[in-house]
CSV table of N, CA, C and O in Angstrom, one decimal:
chain,number,residue,atom,x,y,z
A,658,MET,N,20.6,-126.3,-7.8
A,658,MET,CA,20.2,-125.2,-6.9
A,658,MET,C,19.4,-125.8,-5.7
A,658,MET,O,19.5,-125.4,-4.6
A,659,GLU,N,18.5,-126.7,-6.1
A,659,GLU,CA,17.6,-127.3,-5.1
A,659,GLU,C,18.5,-128.1,-4.0
A,659,GLU,O,18.1,-128.0,-2.8
A,660,ARG,N,19.5,-128.8,-4.4
A,660,ARG,CA,20.4,-129.5,-3.5
A,660,ARG,C,21.1,-128.5,-2.5
A,660,ARG,O,21.2,-128.8,-1.4
A,661,ALA,N,21.5,-127.4,-3.1
A,661,ALA,CA,22.2,-126.4,-2.2
A,661,ALA,C,21.2,-125.8,-1.2
A,661,ALA,O,21.6,-125.7,0.0
A,662,ILE,N,20.0,-125.6,-1.6
A,662,ILE,CA,18.9,-125.1,-0.7
A,662,ILE,C,18.7,-126.1,0.4
A,662,ILE,O,18.6,-125.8,1.6
A,663,GLN,N,18.6,-127.4,0.0
A,663,GLN,CA,18.3,-128.5,1.0
A,663,GLN,C,19.5,-128.6,2.0
A,663,GLN,O,19.2,-128.7,3.2
A,664,LYS,N,20.7,-128.6,1.5
A,664,LYS,CA,21.8,-128.7,2.4
A,664,LYS,C,22.0,-127.5,3.4
A,664,LYS,O,22.2,-127.7,4.6
A,665,ALA,N,21.8,-126.3,2.8
A,665,ALA,CA,21.9,-125.1,3.7
A,665,ALA,C,20.7,-125.1,4.7
A,665,ALA,O,20.9,-124.7,5.9
A,666,SER,N,19.6,-125.5,4.3
A,666,SER,CA,18.4,-125.5,5.2
A,666,SER,C,18.6,-126.5,6.3
A,666,SER,O,18.2,-126.3,7.4
A,667,LYS,N,19.2,-127.7,5.9
A,667,LYS,CA,19.5,-128.7,6.9
A,667,LYS,C,20.5,-128.2,8.0
A,667,LYS,O,20.3,-128.4,9.2
A,668,LEU,N,21.5,-127.4,7.5
A,668,LEU,CA,22.5,-126.9,8.5
A,668,LEU,C,21.8,-125.9,9.4
A,668,LEU,O,22.0,-125.9,10.6
A,669,ILE,N,20.9,-125.1,8.9
A,669,ILE,CA,20.2,-124.1,9.7
A,669,ILE,C,19.3,-124.8,10.7
A,669,ILE,O,19.3,-124.5,11.9
A,670,ALA,N,18.6,-125.9,10.3
A,670,ALA,CA,17.7,-126.6,11.1
A,670,ALA,C,18.4,-127.4,12.2
A,670,ALA,O,18.0,-127.4,13.4
A,671,LEU,N,19.5,-128.0,11.9
A,671,LEU,CA,20.2,-128.9,12.8
A,671,LEU,C,21.3,-128.2,13.7
A,671,LEU,O,21.6,-128.6,14.8
A,672,LYS,N,21.9,-127.1,13.1
A,672,LYS,CA,23.1,-126.6,13.8
A,672,LYS,C,22.9,-125.1,14.3
A,672,LYS,O,23.8,-124.5,14.9
A,673,SER,N,21.7,-124.6,14.2
A,673,SER,CA,21.5,-123.2,14.7
A,673,SER,C,21.6,-123.2,16.2
A,673,SER,O,21.1,-124.1,16.9
A,674,ILE,N,22.3,-122.2,16.7
A,674,ILE,CA,22.4,-122.0,18.2
A,674,ILE,C,22.0,-120.6,18.5
A,674,ILE,O,22.6,-119.6,18.2
A,675,THR,N,20.8,-120.5,19.2
A,675,THR,CA,20.3,-119.2,19.6
A,675,THR,C,20.2,-119.0,21.1
A,675,THR,O,19.9,-117.9,21.5
A,676,ALA,N,20.6,-120.0,21.9
A,676,ALA,CA,20.6,-119.9,23.3
A,676,ALA,C,21.8,-119.0,23.7
A,676,ALA,O,22.9,-119.4,23.3
A,677,ARG,N,21.6,-118.0,24.5
A,677,ARG,CA,22.7,-117.2,25.0
A,677,ARG,C,23.6,-117.9,26.0
A,677,ARG,O,23.0,-118.5,26.9
A,678,PRO,N,24.9,-117.7,25.9
A,678,PRO,CA,25.7,-118.3,26.9
A,678,PRO,C,25.6,-117.6,28.3
A,678,PRO,O,25.3,-116.4,28.3
A,679,ASP,N,25.9,-118.2,29.3
A,679,ASP,CA,25.8,-117.6,30.6
A,679,ASP,C,27.2,-117.0,30.9
A,679,ASP,O,28.2,-117.6,30.9
A,680,ILE,N,27.1,-115.7,31.3
A,680,ILE,CA,28.3,-115.0,31.7
A,680,ILE,C,27.9,-114.5,33.2
A,680,ILE,O,26.9,-113.8,33.4
A,681,LYS,N,28.8,-114.9,34.1
A,681,LYS,CA,28.4,-114.7,35.5
A,681,LYS,C,28.1,-113.3,35.9
A,681,LYS,O,27.1,-113.0,36.5
A,682,ASP,N,28.9,-112.3,35.6
A,682,ASP,CA,28.7,-110.9,35.9
A,682,ASP,C,28.7,-110.1,34.6
A,682,ASP,O,29.7,-109.7,34.2
A,683,SER,N,27.5,-109.9,34.1
A,683,SER,CA,27.4,-109.2,32.8
A,683,SER,C,27.7,-107.7,32.9
A,683,SER,O,28.0,-107.1,31.9
A,684,LYS,N,27.7,-107.2,34.1
A,684,LYS,CA,28.1,-105.8,34.3
A,684,LYS,C,29.6,-105.5,34.1
A,684,LYS,O,30.0,-104.5,33.6
A,685,GLU,N,30.4,-106.6,34.4
A,685,GLU,CA,31.8,-106.4,34.2
A,685,GLU,C,32.3,-107.2,33.0
A,685,GLU,O,33.5,-107.5,32.9
A,686,ALA,N,31.4,-107.5,32.1
A,686,ALA,CA,31.8,-108.2,30.9
A,686,ALA,C,32.7,-107.3,30.0
A,686,ALA,O,32.5,-106.1,29.9
A,687,SER,N,33.6,-108.0,29.3
A,687,SER,CA,34.5,-107.3,28.4
A,687,SER,C,33.7,-106.9,27.2
A,687,SER,O,32.6,-107.3,26.9
A,688,ALA,N,34.3,-106.1,26.3
A,688,ALA,CA,33.7,-105.6,25.1
A,688,ALA,C,33.4,-106.8,24.2
A,688,ALA,O,32.3,-106.9,23.5
A,689,LYS,N,34.3,-107.8,24.2
A,689,LYS,CA,34.1,-109.0,23.3
A,689,LYS,C,33.0,-109.8,23.9
A,689,LYS,O,32.2,-110.3,23.1
A,690,GLU,N,32.8,-109.9,25.2
A,690,GLU,CA,31.7,-110.7,25.8
A,690,GLU,C,30.4,-110.0,25.5
A,690,GLU,O,29.4,-110.6,25.3
A,691,LYS,N,30.4,-108.7,25.6
A,691,LYS,CA,29.2,-107.9,25.4
A,691,LYS,C,28.7,-108.1,23.9
A,691,LYS,O,27.5,-108.2,23.6
A,692,GLU,N,29.7,-108.1,23.0
A,692,GLU,CA,29.3,-108.3,21.6
A,692,GLU,C,28.8,-109.7,21.4
A,692,GLU,O,27.8,-109.9,20.6
A,693,LEU,N,29.3,-110.7,22.1
A,693,LEU,CA,28.8,-112.0,22.0
A,693,LEU,C,27.4,-112.1,22.5
A,693,LEU,O,26.5,-112.8,21.9
A,694,LEU,N,27.1,-111.5,23.6
A,694,LEU,CA,25.8,-111.5,24.2
A,694,LEU,C,24.7,-110.8,23.3
A,694,LEU,O,23.5,-111.1,23.4
A,695,GLU,N,25.1,-109.9,22.5
A,695,GLU,CA,24.2,-109.2,21.6
A,695,GLU,C,23.8,-110.0,20.4
A,695,GLU,O,22.9,-109.6,19.6
A,696,ARG,N,24.5,-111.0,20.1
A,696,ARG,CA,24.2,-111.9,18.9
A,696,ARG,C,22.8,-112.6,19.0
A,696,ARG,O,22.4,-112.9,20.1
A,697,LYS,N,22.2,-112.8,17.8
A,697,LYS,CA,21.0,-113.6,17.8
A,697,LYS,C,21.3,-115.0,17.4
A,697,LYS,O,20.6,-115.9,17.8
A,698,GLU,N,22.4,-115.2,16.7
A,698,GLU,CA,22.8,-116.5,16.3
A,698,GLU,C,24.3,-116.7,16.7
A,698,GLU,O,25.1,-115.9,16.5
A,699,PHE,N,24.6,-117.9,17.2
A,699,PHE,CA,26.0,-118.2,17.7
A,699,PHE,C,26.8,-119.1,16.8
A,699,PHE,O,27.9,-119.4,17.1
A,700,ASN,N,26.2,-119.7,15.8
A,700,ASN,CA,26.9,-120.5,14.9
A,700,ASN,C,27.2,-119.7,13.7
A,700,ASN,O,26.3,-119.2,13.0
A,701,GLU,N,28.5,-119.5,13.4
A,701,GLU,CA,28.9,-118.6,12.3
A,701,GLU,C,28.5,-119.0,10.9
A,701,GLU,O,28.5,-118.2,10.0
A,702,TRP,N,28.2,-120.3,10.8
A,702,TRP,CA,27.8,-120.8,9.4
A,702,TRP,C,26.4,-120.6,9.1
A,702,TRP,O,26.0,-120.7,7.9
A,703,VAL,N,25.5,-120.3,10.0
A,703,VAL,CA,24.1,-120.1,9.7
A,703,VAL,C,23.9,-118.8,8.8
A,703,VAL,O,23.2,-118.9,7.9
A,704,ASP,N,24.7,-117.8,9.1
A,704,ASP,CA,24.6,-116.6,8.2
A,704,ASP,C,25.0,-116.9,6.8
A,704,ASP,O,24.3,-116.5,5.8
A,705,ASP,N,26.0,-117.7,6.6
A,705,ASP,CA,26.4,-118.1,5.3
A,705,ASP,C,25.4,-119.0,4.6
A,705,ASP,O,25.2,-118.9,3.4
A,706,SER,N,24.7,-119.8,5.4
A,706,SER,CA,23.7,-120.7,4.8
A,706,SER,C,22.5,-119.9,4.3
A,706,SER,O,21.9,-120.2,3.2
A,707,TYR,N,22.0,-118.9,5.0
A,707,TYR,CA,20.9,-118.0,4.6
A,707,TYR,C,21.3,-117.3,3.3
A,707,TYR,O,20.5,-117.2,2.3
A,708,LEU,N,22.6,-116.8,3.2
A,708,LEU,CA,23.0,-116.2,2.0
A,708,LEU,C,23.1,-117.2,0.8
A,708,LEU,O,22.7,-116.8,-0.3
A,709,LEU,N,23.5,-118.4,1.1
A,709,LEU,CA,23.6,-119.4,0.0
A,709,LEU,C,22.2,-119.7,-0.5
A,709,LEU,O,22.0,-119.8,-1.7
A,710,ILE,N,21.2,-119.9,0.4
A,710,ILE,CA,19.9,-120.1,0.0
A,710,ILE,C,19.3,-119.0,-0.9
A,710,ILE,O,18.7,-119.2,-1.9
A,711,GLY,N,19.6,-117.8,-0.5
A,711,GLY,CA,19.2,-116.6,-1.3
A,711,GLY,C,19.8,-116.6,-2.7
A,711,GLY,O,19.1,-116.3,-3.6
A,712,LYS,N,21.1,-116.9,-2.8
A,712,LYS,CA,21.7,-117.0,-4.1
A,712,LYS,C,21.1,-118.1,-5.0
A,712,LYS,O,20.8,-117.9,-6.2
A,713,ALA,N,20.8,-119.2,-4.4
A,713,ALA,CA,20.2,-120.3,-5.1
A,713,ALA,C,18.8,-119.9,-5.6
A,713,ALA,O,18.4,-120.2,-6.7
A,714,ARG,N,18.0,-119.2,-4.7
A,714,ARG,CA,16.7,-118.7,-5.2
A,714,ARG,C,16.9,-117.7,-6.3
A,714,ARG,O,16.0,-117.7,-7.2
A,715,PHE,N,17.9,-116.9,-6.2
A,715,PHE,CA,18.1,-115.9,-7.3
A,715,PHE,C,18.3,-116.6,-8.6
A,715,PHE,O,17.7,-116.2,-9.6
A,716,TYR,N,19.2,-117.6,-8.6
A,716,TYR,CA,19.5,-118.3,-9.8
A,716,TYR,C,18.3,-119.1,-10.4
A,716,TYR,O,18.3,-119.4,-11.6
A,717,LYS,N,17.4,-119.5,-9.5
A,717,LYS,CA,16.2,-120.2,-9.9
A,717,LYS,C,15.1,-119.2,-10.3
A,717,LYS,O,14.0,-119.6,-10.6
A,718,HIS,N,15.5,-117.9,-10.3
A,718,HIS,CA,14.5,-116.8,-10.7
A,718,HIS,C,13.4,-116.7,-9.8
A,718,HIS,O,12.3,-116.2,-10.1
A,719,GLU,N,13.6,-117.1,-8.5
A,719,GLU,CA,12.6,-116.9,-7.5
A,719,GLU,C,13.0,-115.6,-6.7
A,719,GLU,O,13.5,-115.7,-5.6
A,720,PHE,N,12.7,-114.5,-7.3
A,720,PHE,CA,13.3,-113.2,-6.9
A,720,PHE,C,12.6,-112.8,-5.5
A,720,PHE,O,13.3,-112.2,-4.7
A,721,SER,N,11.4,-113.0,-5.4
A,721,SER,CA,10.7,-112.6,-4.1
A,721,SER,C,11.3,-113.3,-2.9
A,721,SER,O,11.6,-112.7,-1.9
A,722,GLU,N,11.5,-114.6,-3.1
A,722,GLU,CA,12.0,-115.4,-2.0
A,722,GLU,C,13.5,-115.0,-1.7
A,722,GLU,O,13.9,-114.9,-0.6
A,723,ALA,N,14.2,-114.8,-2.8
A,723,ALA,CA,15.6,-114.4,-2.7
A,723,ALA,C,15.7,-113.0,-1.9
A,723,ALA,O,16.5,-112.9,-1.0
A,724,ALA,N,14.9,-112.1,-2.3
A,724,ALA,CA,14.9,-110.8,-1.7
A,724,ALA,C,14.6,-110.9,-0.2
A,724,ALA,O,15.2,-110.2,0.6
A,725,THR,N,13.7,-111.8,0.2
A,725,THR,CA,13.3,-112.0,1.6
A,725,THR,C,14.5,-112.5,2.4
A,725,THR,O,14.8,-112.0,3.5
A,726,LEU,N,15.3,-113.5,1.8
A,726,LEU,CA,16.4,-114.0,2.4
A,726,LEU,C,17.6,-113.0,2.5
A,726,LEU,O,18.3,-112.9,3.5
A,727,PHE,N,17.8,-112.2,1.5
A,727,PHE,CA,18.8,-111.2,1.6
A,727,PHE,C,18.5,-110.1,2.6
A,727,PHE,O,19.4,-109.7,3.3
A,728,ASP,N,17.2,-109.7,2.7
A,728,ASP,CA,16.8,-108.8,3.7
A,728,ASP,C,17.0,-109.3,5.1
A,728,ASP,O,17.5,-108.6,6.0
A,729,TYR,N,16.7,-110.6,5.3
A,729,TYR,CA,17.0,-111.3,6.5
A,729,TYR,C,18.5,-111.3,6.9
A,729,TYR,O,18.9,-111.0,8.0
A,730,SER,N,19.3,-111.6,5.9
A,730,SER,CA,20.7,-111.6,6.1
A,730,SER,C,21.3,-110.2,6.5
A,730,SER,O,22.1,-110.1,7.3
A,731,ILE,N,20.8,-109.2,5.8
A,731,ILE,CA,21.2,-107.8,6.1
A,731,ILE,C,20.8,-107.5,7.5
A,731,ILE,O,21.6,-106.8,8.3
A,732,ALA,N,19.6,-107.8,8.0
A,732,ALA,CA,19.2,-107.4,9.3
A,732,ALA,C,19.8,-108.3,10.4
A,732,ALA,O,20.0,-107.8,11.5
A,733,ASN,N,20.1,-109.5,10.2
A,733,ASN,CA,20.4,-110.5,11.2
A,733,ASN,C,21.8,-111.0,11.2
A,733,ASN,O,22.2,-111.7,12.2
A,734,ALA,N,22.6,-110.9,10.2
A,734,ALA,CA,23.9,-111.5,10.1
A,734,ALA,C,24.9,-110.8,11.1
A,734,ALA,O,24.8,-109.6,11.4
A,735,ASN,N,25.7,-111.7,11.7
A,735,ASN,CA,26.7,-111.1,12.6
A,735,ASN,C,27.9,-110.6,11.9
A,735,ASN,O,28.6,-109.7,12.4
A,736,ASP,N,28.2,-111.1,10.8
A,736,ASP,CA,29.4,-110.8,10.0
A,736,ASP,C,29.1,-109.6,9.0
A,736,ASP,O,28.2,-109.7,8.2
A,737,PRO,N,29.8,-108.5,9.1
A,737,PRO,CA,29.6,-107.4,8.2
A,737,PRO,C,29.8,-107.7,6.8
A,737,PRO,O,29.2,-107.1,5.9
A,738,ASP,N,30.7,-108.6,6.5
A,738,ASP,CA,30.9,-109.0,5.1
A,738,ASP,C,29.7,-109.7,4.5
A,738,ASP,O,29.4,-109.6,3.3
A,739,ILE,N,29.1,-110.5,5.3
A,739,ILE,CA,27.8,-111.2,4.9
A,739,ILE,C,26.7,-110.2,4.6
A,739,ILE,O,26.0,-110.3,3.6
A,740,LYS,N,26.6,-109.2,5.5
A,740,LYS,CA,25.6,-108.1,5.3
A,740,LYS,C,25.9,-107.4,4.0
A,740,LYS,O,25.0,-107.1,3.3
A,741,ALA,N,27.1,-107.1,3.7
A,741,ALA,CA,27.5,-106.3,2.5
A,741,ALA,C,27.2,-107.2,1.3
A,741,ALA,O,26.6,-106.7,0.3
A,742,GLU,N,27.6,-108.5,1.3
A,742,GLU,CA,27.3,-109.3,0.2
A,742,GLU,C,25.8,-109.5,-0.1
A,742,GLU,O,25.3,-109.5,-1.2
A,743,ALA,N,25.0,-109.6,1.0
A,743,ALA,CA,23.6,-109.8,0.9
A,743,ALA,C,23.0,-108.5,0.3
A,743,ALA,O,22.1,-108.5,-0.5
A,744,ALA,N,23.5,-107.3,0.6
A,744,ALA,CA,23.1,-106.1,0.1
A,744,ALA,C,23.3,-106.0,-1.4
A,744,ALA,O,22.5,-105.6,-2.2
A,745,ILE,N,24.5,-106.5,-1.8
A,745,ILE,CA,24.8,-106.5,-3.3
A,745,ILE,C,23.9,-107.5,-4.0
A,745,ILE,O,23.4,-107.1,-5.1
A,746,TRP,N,23.6,-108.6,-3.4
A,746,TRP,CA,22.7,-109.6,-4.1
A,746,TRP,C,21.3,-109.0,-4.1
A,746,TRP,O,20.5,-109.2,-5.1
A,747,LEU,N,20.9,-108.3,-3.1
A,747,LEU,CA,19.5,-107.6,-3.1
A,747,LEU,C,19.4,-106.6,-4.2
A,747,LEU,O,18.4,-106.5,-4.8
A,748,ALA,N,20.5,-105.9,-4.4
A,748,ALA,CA,20.6,-104.9,-5.5
A,748,ALA,C,20.4,-105.6,-6.9
A,748,ALA,O,19.7,-105.2,-7.8
A,749,ARG,N,21.0,-106.8,-7.0
A,749,ARG,CA,20.9,-107.6,-8.2
A,749,ARG,C,19.5,-108.0,-8.4
A,749,ARG,O,18.9,-108.0,-9.5
A,750,VAL,N,18.8,-108.4,-7.3
A,750,VAL,CA,17.4,-108.8,-7.4
A,750,VAL,C,16.6,-107.6,-7.9
A,750,VAL,O,15.7,-107.8,-8.8
A,751,ASN,N,16.8,-106.4,-7.3
A,751,ASN,CA,16.1,-105.3,-7.8
A,751,ASN,C,16.4,-104.9,-9.2
A,751,ASN,O,15.5,-104.5,-10.0
A,752,ASN,N,17.6,-105.1,-9.7
A,752,ASN,CA,17.9,-104.9,-11.1
A,752,ASN,C,17.1,-105.9,-12.0
A,752,ASN,O,16.6,-105.5,-13.0
A,753,GLU,N,17.0,-107.2,-11.6
A,753,GLU,CA,16.3,-108.2,-12.4
A,753,GLU,C,14.8,-107.9,-12.4
A,753,GLU,O,14.1,-108.3,-13.4
A,754,THR,N,14.3,-107.3,-11.4
A,754,THR,CA,12.9,-107.0,-11.3
A,754,THR,C,12.6,-105.5,-11.7
A,754,THR,O,11.5,-105.0,-11.5
A,755,ARG,N,13.6,-104.9,-12.3
A,755,ARG,CA,13.4,-103.5,-12.9
A,755,ARG,C,13.1,-102.4,-11.8
A,755,ARG,O,12.4,-101.5,-12.1
A,756,ARG,N,13.6,-102.7,-10.6
A,756,ARG,CA,13.5,-101.6,-9.6
A,756,ARG,C,14.8,-101.0,-9.4
A,756,ARG,O,15.5,-101.2,-8.4
A,757,TYR,N,15.2,-100.2,-10.4
A,757,TYR,CA,16.5,-99.6,-10.5
A,757,TYR,C,16.8,-98.6,-9.4
A,757,TYR,O,17.9,-98.5,-8.9
A,758,LYS,N,15.8,-97.8,-9.0
A,758,LYS,CA,16.0,-96.8,-8.0
A,758,LYS,C,16.3,-97.4,-6.6
A,758,LYS,O,17.2,-97.0,-5.9
A,759,GLU,N,15.6,-98.5,-6.3
A,759,GLU,CA,15.9,-99.2,-5.1
A,759,GLU,C,17.3,-99.8,-5.1
A,759,GLU,O,18.0,-99.8,-4.1
A,760,SER,N,17.7,-100.4,-6.2
A,760,SER,CA,19.0,-100.9,-6.3
A,760,SER,C,20.1,-99.9,-6.1
A,760,SER,O,21.1,-100.1,-5.4
A,761,LEU,N,19.9,-98.7,-6.8
A,761,LEU,CA,20.9,-97.7,-6.6
A,761,LEU,C,21.0,-97.2,-5.2
A,761,LEU,O,22.1,-96.9,-4.6
A,762,LYS,N,19.8,-97.1,-4.5
A,762,LYS,CA,19.8,-96.7,-3.1
A,762,LYS,C,20.6,-97.6,-2.2
A,762,LYS,O,21.4,-97.2,-1.4
A,763,ILE,N,20.4,-98.9,-2.5
A,763,ILE,CA,21.1,-100.0,-1.7
A,763,ILE,C,22.6,-99.8,-1.9
A,763,ILE,O,23.4,-99.9,-0.9
A,764,LEU,N,23.0,-99.7,-3.1
A,764,LEU,CA,24.4,-99.6,-3.4
A,764,LEU,C,25.1,-98.3,-2.9
A,764,LEU,O,26.2,-98.4,-2.4
A,765,ARG,N,24.3,-97.2,-2.9
A,765,ARG,CA,24.9,-96.0,-2.3
A,765,ARG,C,25.0,-96.1,-0.8
A,765,ARG,O,26.0,-95.7,-0.3
A,766,ASN,N,24.0,-96.7,-0.2
A,766,ASN,CA,24.1,-96.9,1.3
A,766,ASN,C,25.2,-97.8,1.6
A,766,ASN,O,25.9,-97.6,2.6
A,767,LEU,N,25.4,-98.8,0.9
A,767,LEU,CA,26.5,-99.8,1.1
A,767,LEU,C,27.9,-99.1,0.9
A,767,LEU,O,28.8,-99.2,1.7
A,768,LYS,N,28.0,-98.3,-0.1
A,768,LYS,CA,29.2,-97.5,-0.4
A,768,LYS,C,29.5,-96.6,0.7
A,768,LYS,O,30.7,-96.5,1.2
A,769,SER,N,28.5,-95.8,1.2
A,769,SER,CA,28.8,-94.9,2.3
A,769,SER,C,29.1,-95.6,3.6
A,769,SER,O,29.9,-95.1,4.4
A,770,ALA,N,28.5,-96.7,3.8
A,770,ALA,CA,28.7,-97.4,5.1
A,770,ALA,C,30.1,-98.1,5.1
A,770,ALA,O,30.7,-98.2,6.2
A,771,ARG,N,30.6,-98.5,3.9
A,771,ARG,CA,31.9,-99.1,3.9
A,771,ARG,C,33.1,-98.2,3.6
A,771,ARG,O,34.2,-98.6,3.6
A,772,ALA,N,32.8,-96.9,3.3
A,772,ALA,CA,33.8,-95.9,3.0
A,772,ALA,C,34.7,-95.7,4.2
A,772,ALA,O,34.2,-95.6,5.4
A,773,PRO,N,36.0,-95.5,4.1
A,773,PRO,CA,36.8,-95.2,5.2
A,773,PRO,C,36.5,-93.8,5.8
A,773,PRO,O,36.2,-92.9,5.1
A,774,GLN,N,36.4,-93.7,7.1
A,774,GLN,CA,36.0,-92.5,7.8
A,774,GLN,C,37.2,-91.6,7.8
A,774,GLN,O,38.3,-92.0,8.2
A,775,LYS,N,37.0,-90.3,7.4
A,775,LYS,CA,38.1,-89.3,7.5
A,775,LYS,C,38.0,-88.6,8.8
A,775,LYS,O,36.9,-88.3,9.3
A,776,HIS,N,39.1,-88.4,9.5
A,776,HIS,CA,39.2,-87.7,10.8
A,776,HIS,C,39.7,-86.3,10.7
A,776,HIS,O,40.4,-85.9,10.0
């Protein structure tokens, strides 16, 4: 687990891209360009690395550190699948630390957020 943490941390430290790209006329930017400008991180692998470190911390029974990383992933990941997976892992942390109500709340919120919308 320690090696996974080291490798993912190295990717974050060396490959993170947080500088926003220049778009000449942001008022006429397309929806895709606007979504790009709203990102905090521009390297798609950084989200995966934070999640991987959280999983390694979980397996090392470092639940507090794991919960912090999963919370970070939920708040900052660009990929909705990463956010959902981080929420599931956060629920697992809560189960391991006997906070079952918080775990249930997370899973219910995830279920309602991912449920298909009826029109």
